[in-house]
Amino acid sequence: SSSTLSSDSEVSTREDRKKCWETRDAYFACLDRAGVVKAGEEGAACAKELAGYEGNCAKSWIEYFNQRRVIADAQKDRLAQANTQFQAAK
């Protein structure tokens, strides 16, 4: 029946997303250990994790996650700088 097909594809999609997120997290943890913010600048240090990430995530998702990682790091630095300035102004 079509309802079975729909629920099967939904489960598959949910599992696919979960696997993508798990492999992304493993790759990003490796980047953190290597001291690298921008994906692709780690050389061969995270080759195994990168292969899993690229094998389990759509290219558009990979581009999005990689951009978000750089943006989040920049925001973290700006927030720390703003907090330092705030503390100094007290």
XYZ file of N, CA and C in Angstrom:
270
model
N 0.835 -1.191 0.000
C 0.000 0.000 0.000
C 0.870 1.241 0.000
N 0.323 2.353 -0.435
C 1.099 3.584 -0.519
C 1.441 4.126 0.866
N 0.577 3.880 1.885
C 0.877 4.374 3.222
C 2.098 3.668 3.796
N 2.269 2.377 3.483
C 3.442 1.648 3.949
C 4.693 2.205 3.294
N 4.608 2.463 2.010
C 5.750 3.020 1.287
C 6.125 4.374 1.865
N 5.116 5.185 2.141
C 5.371 6.514 2.697
C 6.063 6.417 4.048
N 5.561 5.552 4.935
C 6.170 5.450 6.257
C 7.558 4.822 6.168
N 7.763 3.873 5.246
C 9.096 3.285 5.068
C 10.094 4.339 4.614
N 9.693 5.181 3.662
C 10.626 6.194 3.179
C 10.868 7.250 4.257
N 9.863 7.509 5.083
C 10.040 8.473 6.175
C 11.034 7.931 7.191
N 10.926 6.650 7.533
C 11.857 6.034 8.471
C 13.254 6.061 7.877
N 13.362 5.713 6.600
C 14.658 5.727 5.933
C 15.248 7.128 5.962
N 14.427 8.126 5.689
C 14.897 9.502 5.689
C 15.353 9.910 7.087
N 14.597 9.525 8.098
C 14.963 9.842 9.477
C 16.290 9.169 9.826
N 16.448 7.904 9.436
C 17.693 7.180 9.687
C 18.854 7.802 8.906
N 18.579 8.218 7.677
C 19.615 8.862 6.864
C 20.091 10.154 7.517
N 19.145 10.942 8.003
C 19.509 12.201 8.680
C 20.341 11.921 9.918
N 19.904 10.936 10.699
C 20.623 10.584 11.923
C 22.051 10.169 11.592
N 22.223 9.347 10.572
C 23.558 8.890 10.185
C 24.402 10.069 9.696
N 23.786 10.971 8.942
C 24.494 12.163 8.468
C 24.981 12.984 9.666
N 24.092 13.239 10.612
C 24.458 14.058 11.768
C 25.561 13.387 12.596
N 25.472 12.061 12.755
C 26.489 11.342 13.526
C 27.858 11.446 12.862
N 27.887 11.268 11.540
C 29.181 11.325 10.849
C 29.698 12.759 10.780
N 28.787 13.740 10.678
C 29.195 15.150 10.738
C 29.826 15.448 12.085
N 29.171 15.020 13.154
C 29.685 15.275 14.501
C 31.056 14.637 14.704
N 31.244 13.428 14.185
C 32.546 12.753 14.304
C 33.616 13.524 13.535
N 33.266 13.991 12.344
C 34.220 14.760 11.532
C 34.562 16.084 12.212
N 33.546 16.794 12.702
C 33.790 18.075 13.359
C 34.591 17.888 14.653
N 34.365 16.783 15.376
C 35.153 16.504 16.580
C 36.624 16.294 16.197
N 36.853 15.621 15.079
C 38.223 15.437 14.599
C 38.841 16.785 14.230
N 38.077 17.640 13.563
C 38.583 18.980 13.229
C 38.943 19.746 14.502
N 38.090 19.632 15.520
C 38.363 20.303 16.793
C 39.674 19.802 17.393
N 39.874 18.479 17.376
C 41.115 17.908 17.913
C 42.324 18.388 17.121
N 42.145 18.599 15.814
C 43.244 19.048 14.952
C 43.424 20.568 15.025
N 42.504 21.265 15.694
C 42.596 22.719 15.801
C 42.231 23.433 14.514
N 41.353 22.821 13.725
C 40.963 23.371 12.427
C 39.508 23.816 12.496
N 39.219 25.032 12.009
C 37.849 25.526 11.978
C 37.215 25.229 10.622
N 37.906 25.589 9.555
C 37.344 25.467 8.212
C 37.588 24.067 7.654
N 36.496 23.352 7.389
C 36.594 22.004 6.840
C 37.398 22.015 5.547
N 38.237 21.003 5.402
C 39.056 20.890 4.207
C 40.476 21.373 4.421
N 40.732 22.041 5.546
C 42.071 22.566 5.827
C 42.872 21.654 6.763
N 42.328 20.462 7.030
C 42.973 19.563 7.984
C 43.948 18.590 7.336
N 44.077 18.637 6.023
C 44.954 17.695 5.346
C 44.409 16.282 5.469
N 45.278 15.332 5.795
C 44.859 13.931 5.905
C 44.459 13.565 7.334
N 44.484 14.528 8.246
C 44.253 14.256 9.671
C 42.902 13.591 9.949
N 41.877 13.927 9.182
C 40.529 13.412 9.452
C 39.959 12.666 8.233
N 40.816 12.023 7.484
C 40.390 11.381 6.228
C 39.278 10.360 6.452
N 39.389 9.530 7.494
C 38.381 8.504 7.761
C 37.039 9.150 8.090
N 37.068 10.159 8.966
C 35.840 10.843 9.367
C 35.219 11.599 8.191
N 36.072 12.210 7.363
C 35.582 12.938 6.196
C 34.892 11.997 5.218
N 35.468 10.828 5.016
C 34.861 9.852 4.097
C 33.469 9.451 4.589
N 33.322 9.252 5.889
C 32.010 8.911 6.442
C 31.017 10.040 6.278
N 31.472 11.241 6.546
C 30.639 12.452 6.418
C 30.163 12.616 4.983
N 31.093 12.556 4.041
C 30.734 12.732 2.634
C 29.895 11.572 2.113
N 30.073 10.385 2.688
C 29.317 9.220 2.248
C 27.898 9.173 2.779
N 27.623 9.919 3.838
C 26.310 9.843 4.481
C 25.484 11.116 4.388
N 26.059 12.199 3.869
C 25.338 13.471 3.802
C 25.282 13.978 2.361
N 24.166 14.613 2.036
C 24.026 15.234 0.716
C 25.030 16.381 0.601
N 25.507 16.616 -0.604
C 26.500 17.673 -0.824
C 25.983 19.026 -0.324
N 24.716 19.324 -0.563
C 24.160 20.610 -0.119
C 24.178 20.713 1.409
N 23.955 19.589 2.101
C 24.000 19.592 3.559
C 25.420 19.831 4.031
N 26.385 19.181 3.383
C 27.795 19.328 3.756
C 28.215 20.789 3.625
N 27.848 21.420 2.517
C 28.191 22.830 2.314
C 27.571 23.687 3.415
N 26.301 23.429 3.734
C 25.605 24.187 4.769
C 26.276 24.000 6.129
N 26.519 22.741 6.532
C 27.132 22.467 7.834
C 28.515 23.097 7.941
N 29.295 23.009 6.863
C 30.643 23.569 6.884
C 30.602 25.090 7.026
N 29.666 25.736 6.323
C 29.518 27.192 6.451
C 29.076 27.570 7.857
N 28.131 26.819 8.416
C 27.634 27.101 9.767
C 28.755 26.964 10.790
N 29.664 26.013 10.580
C 30.773 25.818 11.511
C 31.665 27.063 11.544
N 31.976 27.603 10.381
C 32.824 28.796 10.303
C 32.106 30.002 10.913
N 30.821 30.156 10.589
C 30.029 31.280 11.122
C 29.922 31.183 12.643
N 29.648 29.990 13.155
C 29.513 29.811 14.607
C 30.819 30.137 15.315
N 31.942 29.749 14.721
C 33.238 30.051 15.332
C 33.483 31.555 15.360
N 33.154 32.242 14.268
C 33.328 33.693 14.207
C 32.421 34.385 15.235
N 31.188 33.884 15.385
C 30.271 34.472 16.365
C 30.793 34.271 17.775
N 31.354 33.109 18.043
C 31.914 32.818 19.366
C 33.026 33.815 19.697
N 33.891 34.068 18.715
C 34.976 35.032 18.922
C 34.435 36.437 19.155
N 33.424 36.834 18.384
C 32.839 38.177 18.554
C 32.167 38.316 19.911
N 31.475 37.271 20.351
C 30.824 37.323 21.660
C 31.848 37.419 22.783
N 32.938 36.674 22.668
C 33.990 36.739 23.682
C 34.608 38.133 23.718
N 34.834 38.710 22.548
C 35.413 40.057 22.474
C 34.447 41.082 23.074
N 33.161 40.969 22.760
C 32.165 41.893 23.301
C 32.084 41.765 24.822
N 32.160 40.537 25.333
C 32.113 40.324 26.775
C 33.337 40.934 27.454
N 34.498 40.792 26.829
C 35.730 41.394 27.368
C 35.597 42.895 27.434
N 35.066 43.499 26.368
C 34.885 44.950 26.343
C 33.881 45.385 27.396
N 32.812 44.599 27.559
C 31.799 44.914 28.566
C 32.400 44.878 29.964
N 33.192 43.834 30.245
C 33.814 43.710 31.565
C 34.786 44.850 31.833
N 35.518 45.263 30.801
C 36.480 46.360 30.948
C 35.779 47.700 31.175
N 34.561 47.826 30.631
C 33.817 49.079 30.751
C 33.163 49.233 32.130
N 33.051 48.158 32.878
C 32.398 48.213 34.195
C 33.163 49.059 35.185
